[in-house]
Coordinates of C-alpha atoms in Angstrom, one line a residue:
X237 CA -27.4 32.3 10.3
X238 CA -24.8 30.0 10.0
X239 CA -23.1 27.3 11.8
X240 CA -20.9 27.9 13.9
X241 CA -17.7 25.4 13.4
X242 CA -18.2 22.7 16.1
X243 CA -21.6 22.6 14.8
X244 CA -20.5 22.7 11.9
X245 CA -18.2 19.7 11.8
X246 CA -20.9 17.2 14.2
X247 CA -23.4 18.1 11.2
X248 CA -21.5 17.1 8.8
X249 CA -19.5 14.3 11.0
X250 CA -23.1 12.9 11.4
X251 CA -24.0 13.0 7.7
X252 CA -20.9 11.2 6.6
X253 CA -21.5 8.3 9.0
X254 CA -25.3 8.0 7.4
X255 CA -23.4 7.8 3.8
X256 CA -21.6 5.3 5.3
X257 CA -23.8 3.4 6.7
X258 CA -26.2 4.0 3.7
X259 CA -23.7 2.3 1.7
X260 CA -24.4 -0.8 3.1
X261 CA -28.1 -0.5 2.7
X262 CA -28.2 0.5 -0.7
X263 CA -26.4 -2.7 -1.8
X264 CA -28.4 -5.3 -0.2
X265 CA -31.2 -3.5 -1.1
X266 CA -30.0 -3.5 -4.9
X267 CA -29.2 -7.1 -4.6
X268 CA -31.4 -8.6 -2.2
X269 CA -34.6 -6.8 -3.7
X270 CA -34.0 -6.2 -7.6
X271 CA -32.8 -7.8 -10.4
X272 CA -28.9 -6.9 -10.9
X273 CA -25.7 -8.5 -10.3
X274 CA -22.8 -7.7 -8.2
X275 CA -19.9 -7.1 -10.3
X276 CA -22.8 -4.5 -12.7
X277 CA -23.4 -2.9 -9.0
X278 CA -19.4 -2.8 -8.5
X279 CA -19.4 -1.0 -11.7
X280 CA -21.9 1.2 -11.5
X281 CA -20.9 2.4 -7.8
X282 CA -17.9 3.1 -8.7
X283 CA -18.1 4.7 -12.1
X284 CA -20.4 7.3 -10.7
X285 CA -18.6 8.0 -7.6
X286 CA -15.4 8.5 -9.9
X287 CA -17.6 11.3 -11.9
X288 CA -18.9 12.7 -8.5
X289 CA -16.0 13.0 -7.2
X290 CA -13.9 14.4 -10.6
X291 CA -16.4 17.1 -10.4
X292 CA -15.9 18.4 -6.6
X293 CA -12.1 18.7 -7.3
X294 CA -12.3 19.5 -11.0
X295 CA -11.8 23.6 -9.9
X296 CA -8.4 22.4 -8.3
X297 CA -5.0 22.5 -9.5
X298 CA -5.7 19.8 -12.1
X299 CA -3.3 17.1 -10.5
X300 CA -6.8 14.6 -9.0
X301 CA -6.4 12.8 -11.6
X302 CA -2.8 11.7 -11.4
X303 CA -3.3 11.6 -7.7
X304 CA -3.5 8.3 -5.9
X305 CA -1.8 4.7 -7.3
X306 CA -2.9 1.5 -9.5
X307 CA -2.3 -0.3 -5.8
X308 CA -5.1 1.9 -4.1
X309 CA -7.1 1.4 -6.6
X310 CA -6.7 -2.3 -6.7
X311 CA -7.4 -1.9 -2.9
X312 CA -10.2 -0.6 -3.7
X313 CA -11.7 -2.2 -6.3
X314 CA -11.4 -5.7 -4.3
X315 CA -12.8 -3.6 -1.6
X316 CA -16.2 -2.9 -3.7
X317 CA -16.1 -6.2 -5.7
X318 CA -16.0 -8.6 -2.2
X319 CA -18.3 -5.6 -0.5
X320 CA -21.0 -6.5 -3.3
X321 CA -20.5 -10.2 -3.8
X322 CA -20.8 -10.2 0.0
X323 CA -24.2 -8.7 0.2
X324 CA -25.7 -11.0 -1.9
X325 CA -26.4 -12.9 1.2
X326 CA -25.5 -11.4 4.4
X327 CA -28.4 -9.4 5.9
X328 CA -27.3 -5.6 6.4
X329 CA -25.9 -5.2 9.9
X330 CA -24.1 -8.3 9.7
X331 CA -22.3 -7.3 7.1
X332 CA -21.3 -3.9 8.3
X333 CA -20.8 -5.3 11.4
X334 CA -17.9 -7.6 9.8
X335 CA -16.5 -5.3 7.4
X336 CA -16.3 -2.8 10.4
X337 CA -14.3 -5.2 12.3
X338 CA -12.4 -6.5 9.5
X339 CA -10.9 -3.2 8.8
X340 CA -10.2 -1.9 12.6
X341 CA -8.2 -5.6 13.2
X342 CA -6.4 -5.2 9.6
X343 CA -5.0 -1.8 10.5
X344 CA -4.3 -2.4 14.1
X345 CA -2.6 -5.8 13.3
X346 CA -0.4 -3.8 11.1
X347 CA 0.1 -1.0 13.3
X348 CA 1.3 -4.6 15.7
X349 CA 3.6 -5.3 12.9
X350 CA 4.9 -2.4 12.7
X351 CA 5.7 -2.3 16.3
X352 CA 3.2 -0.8 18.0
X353 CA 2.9 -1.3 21.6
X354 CA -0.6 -1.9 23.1
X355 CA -1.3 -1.4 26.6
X356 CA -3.0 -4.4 28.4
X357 CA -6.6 -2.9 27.9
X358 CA -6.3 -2.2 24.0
X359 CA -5.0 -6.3 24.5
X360 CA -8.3 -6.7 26.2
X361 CA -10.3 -4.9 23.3
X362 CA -8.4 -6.3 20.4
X363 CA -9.1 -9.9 22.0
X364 CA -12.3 -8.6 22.6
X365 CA -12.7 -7.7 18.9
X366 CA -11.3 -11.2 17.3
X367 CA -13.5 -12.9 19.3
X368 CA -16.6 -10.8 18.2
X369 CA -15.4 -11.4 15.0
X370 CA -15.2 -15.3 15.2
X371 CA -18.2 -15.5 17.3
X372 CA -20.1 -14.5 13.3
X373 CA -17.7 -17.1 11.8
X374 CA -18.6 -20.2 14.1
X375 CA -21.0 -22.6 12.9
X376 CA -24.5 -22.8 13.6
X377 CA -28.0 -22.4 13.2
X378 CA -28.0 -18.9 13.2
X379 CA -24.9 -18.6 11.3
X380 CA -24.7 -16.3 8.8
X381 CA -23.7 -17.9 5.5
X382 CA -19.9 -18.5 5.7
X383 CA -19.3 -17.7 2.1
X384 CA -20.7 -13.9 2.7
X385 CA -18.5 -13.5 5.8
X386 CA -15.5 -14.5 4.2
X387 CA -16.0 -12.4 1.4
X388 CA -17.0 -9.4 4.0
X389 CA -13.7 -9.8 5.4
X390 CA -12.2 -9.9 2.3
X391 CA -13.7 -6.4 1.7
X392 CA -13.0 -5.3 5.3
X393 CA -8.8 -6.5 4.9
X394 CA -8.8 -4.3 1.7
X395 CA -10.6 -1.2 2.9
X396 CA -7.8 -1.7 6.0
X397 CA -5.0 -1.5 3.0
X398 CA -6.7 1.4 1.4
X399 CA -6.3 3.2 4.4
X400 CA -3.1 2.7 4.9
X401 CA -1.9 3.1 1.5
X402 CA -3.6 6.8 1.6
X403 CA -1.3 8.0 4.5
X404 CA 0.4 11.2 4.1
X405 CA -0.7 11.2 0.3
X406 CA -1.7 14.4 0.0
X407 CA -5.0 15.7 -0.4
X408 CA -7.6 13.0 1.0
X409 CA -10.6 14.0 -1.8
X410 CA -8.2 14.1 -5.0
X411 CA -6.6 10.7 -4.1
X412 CA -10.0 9.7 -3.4
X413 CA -11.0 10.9 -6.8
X414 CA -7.5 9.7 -8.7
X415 CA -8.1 6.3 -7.3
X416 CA -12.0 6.1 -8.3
X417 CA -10.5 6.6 -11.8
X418 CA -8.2 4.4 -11.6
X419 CA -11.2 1.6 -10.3
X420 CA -13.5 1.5 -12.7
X421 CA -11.5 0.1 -15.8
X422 CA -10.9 -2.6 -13.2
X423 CA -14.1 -3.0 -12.2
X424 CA -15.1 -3.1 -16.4
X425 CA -13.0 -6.3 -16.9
X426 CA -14.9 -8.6 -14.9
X427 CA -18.2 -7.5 -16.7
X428 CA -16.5 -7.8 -20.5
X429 CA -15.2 -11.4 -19.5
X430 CA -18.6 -12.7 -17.7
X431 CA -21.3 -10.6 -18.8
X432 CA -24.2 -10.8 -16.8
X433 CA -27.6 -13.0 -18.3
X434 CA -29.9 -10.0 -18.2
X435 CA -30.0 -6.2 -18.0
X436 CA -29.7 -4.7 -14.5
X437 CA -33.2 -3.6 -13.7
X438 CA -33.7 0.5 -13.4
X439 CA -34.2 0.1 -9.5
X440 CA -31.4 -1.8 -9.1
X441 CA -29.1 0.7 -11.3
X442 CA -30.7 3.5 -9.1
X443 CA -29.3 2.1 -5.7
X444 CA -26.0 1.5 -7.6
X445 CA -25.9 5.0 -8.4
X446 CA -26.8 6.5 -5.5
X447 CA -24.2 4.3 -3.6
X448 CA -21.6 5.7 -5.8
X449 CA -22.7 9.4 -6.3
X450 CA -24.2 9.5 -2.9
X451 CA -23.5 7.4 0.0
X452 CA -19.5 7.0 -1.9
X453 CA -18.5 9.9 -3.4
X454 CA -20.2 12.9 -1.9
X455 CA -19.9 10.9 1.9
X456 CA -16.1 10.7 1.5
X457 CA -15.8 14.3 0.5
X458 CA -18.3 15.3 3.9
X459 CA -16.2 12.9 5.7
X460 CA -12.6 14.9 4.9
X461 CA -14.0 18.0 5.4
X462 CA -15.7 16.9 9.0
X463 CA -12.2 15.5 9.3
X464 CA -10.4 18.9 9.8
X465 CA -12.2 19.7 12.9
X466 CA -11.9 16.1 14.6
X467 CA -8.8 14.8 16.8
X468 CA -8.1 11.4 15.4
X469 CA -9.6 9.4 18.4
X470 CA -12.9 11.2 18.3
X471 CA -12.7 10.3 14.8
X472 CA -12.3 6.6 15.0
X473 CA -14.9 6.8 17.8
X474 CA -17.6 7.9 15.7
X475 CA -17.4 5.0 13.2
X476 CA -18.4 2.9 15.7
X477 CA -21.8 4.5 15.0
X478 CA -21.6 2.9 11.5
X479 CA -22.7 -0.8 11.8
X480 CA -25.9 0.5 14.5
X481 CA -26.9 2.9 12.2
X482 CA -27.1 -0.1 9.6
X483 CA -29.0 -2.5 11.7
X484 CA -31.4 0.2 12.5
X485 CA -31.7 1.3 8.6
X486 CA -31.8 -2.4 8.0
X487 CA -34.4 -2.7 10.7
X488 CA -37.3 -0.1 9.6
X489 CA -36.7 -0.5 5.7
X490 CA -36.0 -4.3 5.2
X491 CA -37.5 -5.6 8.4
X492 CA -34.4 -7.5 8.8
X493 CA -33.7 -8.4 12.9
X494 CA -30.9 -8.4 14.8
X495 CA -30.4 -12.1 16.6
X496 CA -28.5 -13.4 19.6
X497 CA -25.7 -14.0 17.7
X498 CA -25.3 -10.9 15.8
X499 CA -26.1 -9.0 19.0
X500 CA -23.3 -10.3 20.6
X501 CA -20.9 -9.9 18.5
X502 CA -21.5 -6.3 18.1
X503 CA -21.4 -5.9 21.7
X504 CA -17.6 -7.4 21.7
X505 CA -16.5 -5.7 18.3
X506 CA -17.5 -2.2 18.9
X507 CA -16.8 -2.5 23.0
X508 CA -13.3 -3.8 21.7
X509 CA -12.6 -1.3 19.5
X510 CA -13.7 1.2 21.6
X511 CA -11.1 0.5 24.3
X512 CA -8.4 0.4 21.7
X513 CA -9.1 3.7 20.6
X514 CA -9.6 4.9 24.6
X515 CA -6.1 3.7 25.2
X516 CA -4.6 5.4 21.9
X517 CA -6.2 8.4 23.2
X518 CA -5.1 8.2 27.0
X519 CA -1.5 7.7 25.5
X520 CA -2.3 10.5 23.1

């Protein structure tokens, strides 16, 4: 029997948050476990979301692959590149914790630019949010290394201009898709001018893969389709789920655990955002 469409849509809402999340997984799995490089992972998780993703809107009107812009792919390229560099050394629900805040302040502090008015709750939450944020930043024992969070906030400011540079572009997959092509002969420089020592071990090219194919390609695709049968602040809602469903997946496969610090700041990041979106919604 089939679904019927709200069950539909959380199904398939629910799956594209695991890609998500997955995506962080795979890659410190690949580089904290296995012998290959981040700009080869880069590479390869882009490359084979690019063919995933030119073969779900191949049977289109032919246009994915001049959709999208060398700036979005830029974006995104320096989004994948920091994302991998990143994960090198931050453990996994740090890192999606950052990134995840990293992009929600970008595009709020633009919408703030752009003269967006915030009631004083969404104040609250966006303090709330910076302050989760720099909480991971601040020095300590239990730091994380400040090198990976920079680099995670890096990735996180460049997701935030991918975003905003896909507004009102047209079909979300194909510009998905035209920008994936447009990546990976970015993404090939860095490996023809600094090759890496050694071969990337099969494992490690497996994760890659999958991040691309899987958790990249094929979850963006879920993602838009859930999309059509979300309101926009149950869709930003749900992402919070993101960074917990890392820390668990982190948990249980890399025995990786969640400390004070880390714990807190996910408390005031995802609270934050979460009254953000609540006030977007009231005034919605």
């Amino acid at each position: 029997m089939p679904l019927s469409t709200p069950a539909r849509t959380l199904l398939l809402t629910w799956i594209a948050m695991l890609a998500f999340a997955g995506n962080s997984l795979l890659c410190r799995l690949a580089l904290a476990t296995t012998r290959i490089d981040a700009v080869s992972f880069t590479l390869l998780r882009l490359a084979s979301g690019a063919l995933v993703l030119a073969l779900l809107v191949r049977g289109r009107d032919g246009a994915w692959s001049r959709a999208g812009s060398w700036a979005g792919a830029g974006a995104l390229f320096g989004y994948a590149a920091a994302f991998s560099f990143a994960y090198r050394q931050l453990p996994t629900a740090t890192g999606a914790l950052c990134l995840f805040g990293a992009v929600q302040a970008s595009m709020i502090g633009y919408g703030l630019w752009r003269g967006e008015r915030l009631a004083a709750r969404q104040w609250l939450g966006f303090a709330c949010a910076l302050g989760g944020l720099l909480l991971l930043l601040l020095p300590g024992v239990s730091a994380p290394p400040l090198q990976g969070m920079l680099l995670m906030l890096l990735a996180g400011v460049a997701w935030g201009v991918y975003s905003l540079l896909g507004r009102g572009g047209g079909d979300p997959t194909q510009l998905t898709a035209g920008n994936f092509l447009r990546a990976v002969p970015l993404a090939l420089l860095p490996l023809l001018l600094w090759p890496p020592a050694q071969l990337p071990a099969a494992d490690g090219v497996a994760y890659a893969v999958a991040s691309g194919a899987l958790a990249s390609g094929i979850g963006y695709a879920i993602w838009y389709t859930a999309l059509r049968g979300l309101g926009a602040a149950t869709a930003a809602t749900v992402q919070l789920s993101v960074p917990l469903l890392a820390a668990v997946a982190g948990w249980l496969l890399l025995g990786e655990a969640l400390g004070w610090r880390t714990a807190l700041a996910a408390v005031a990041i995802l609270g934050g955002i979460a009254l953000v979106i609540a006030g977007r919604q009231r005034a919605g």
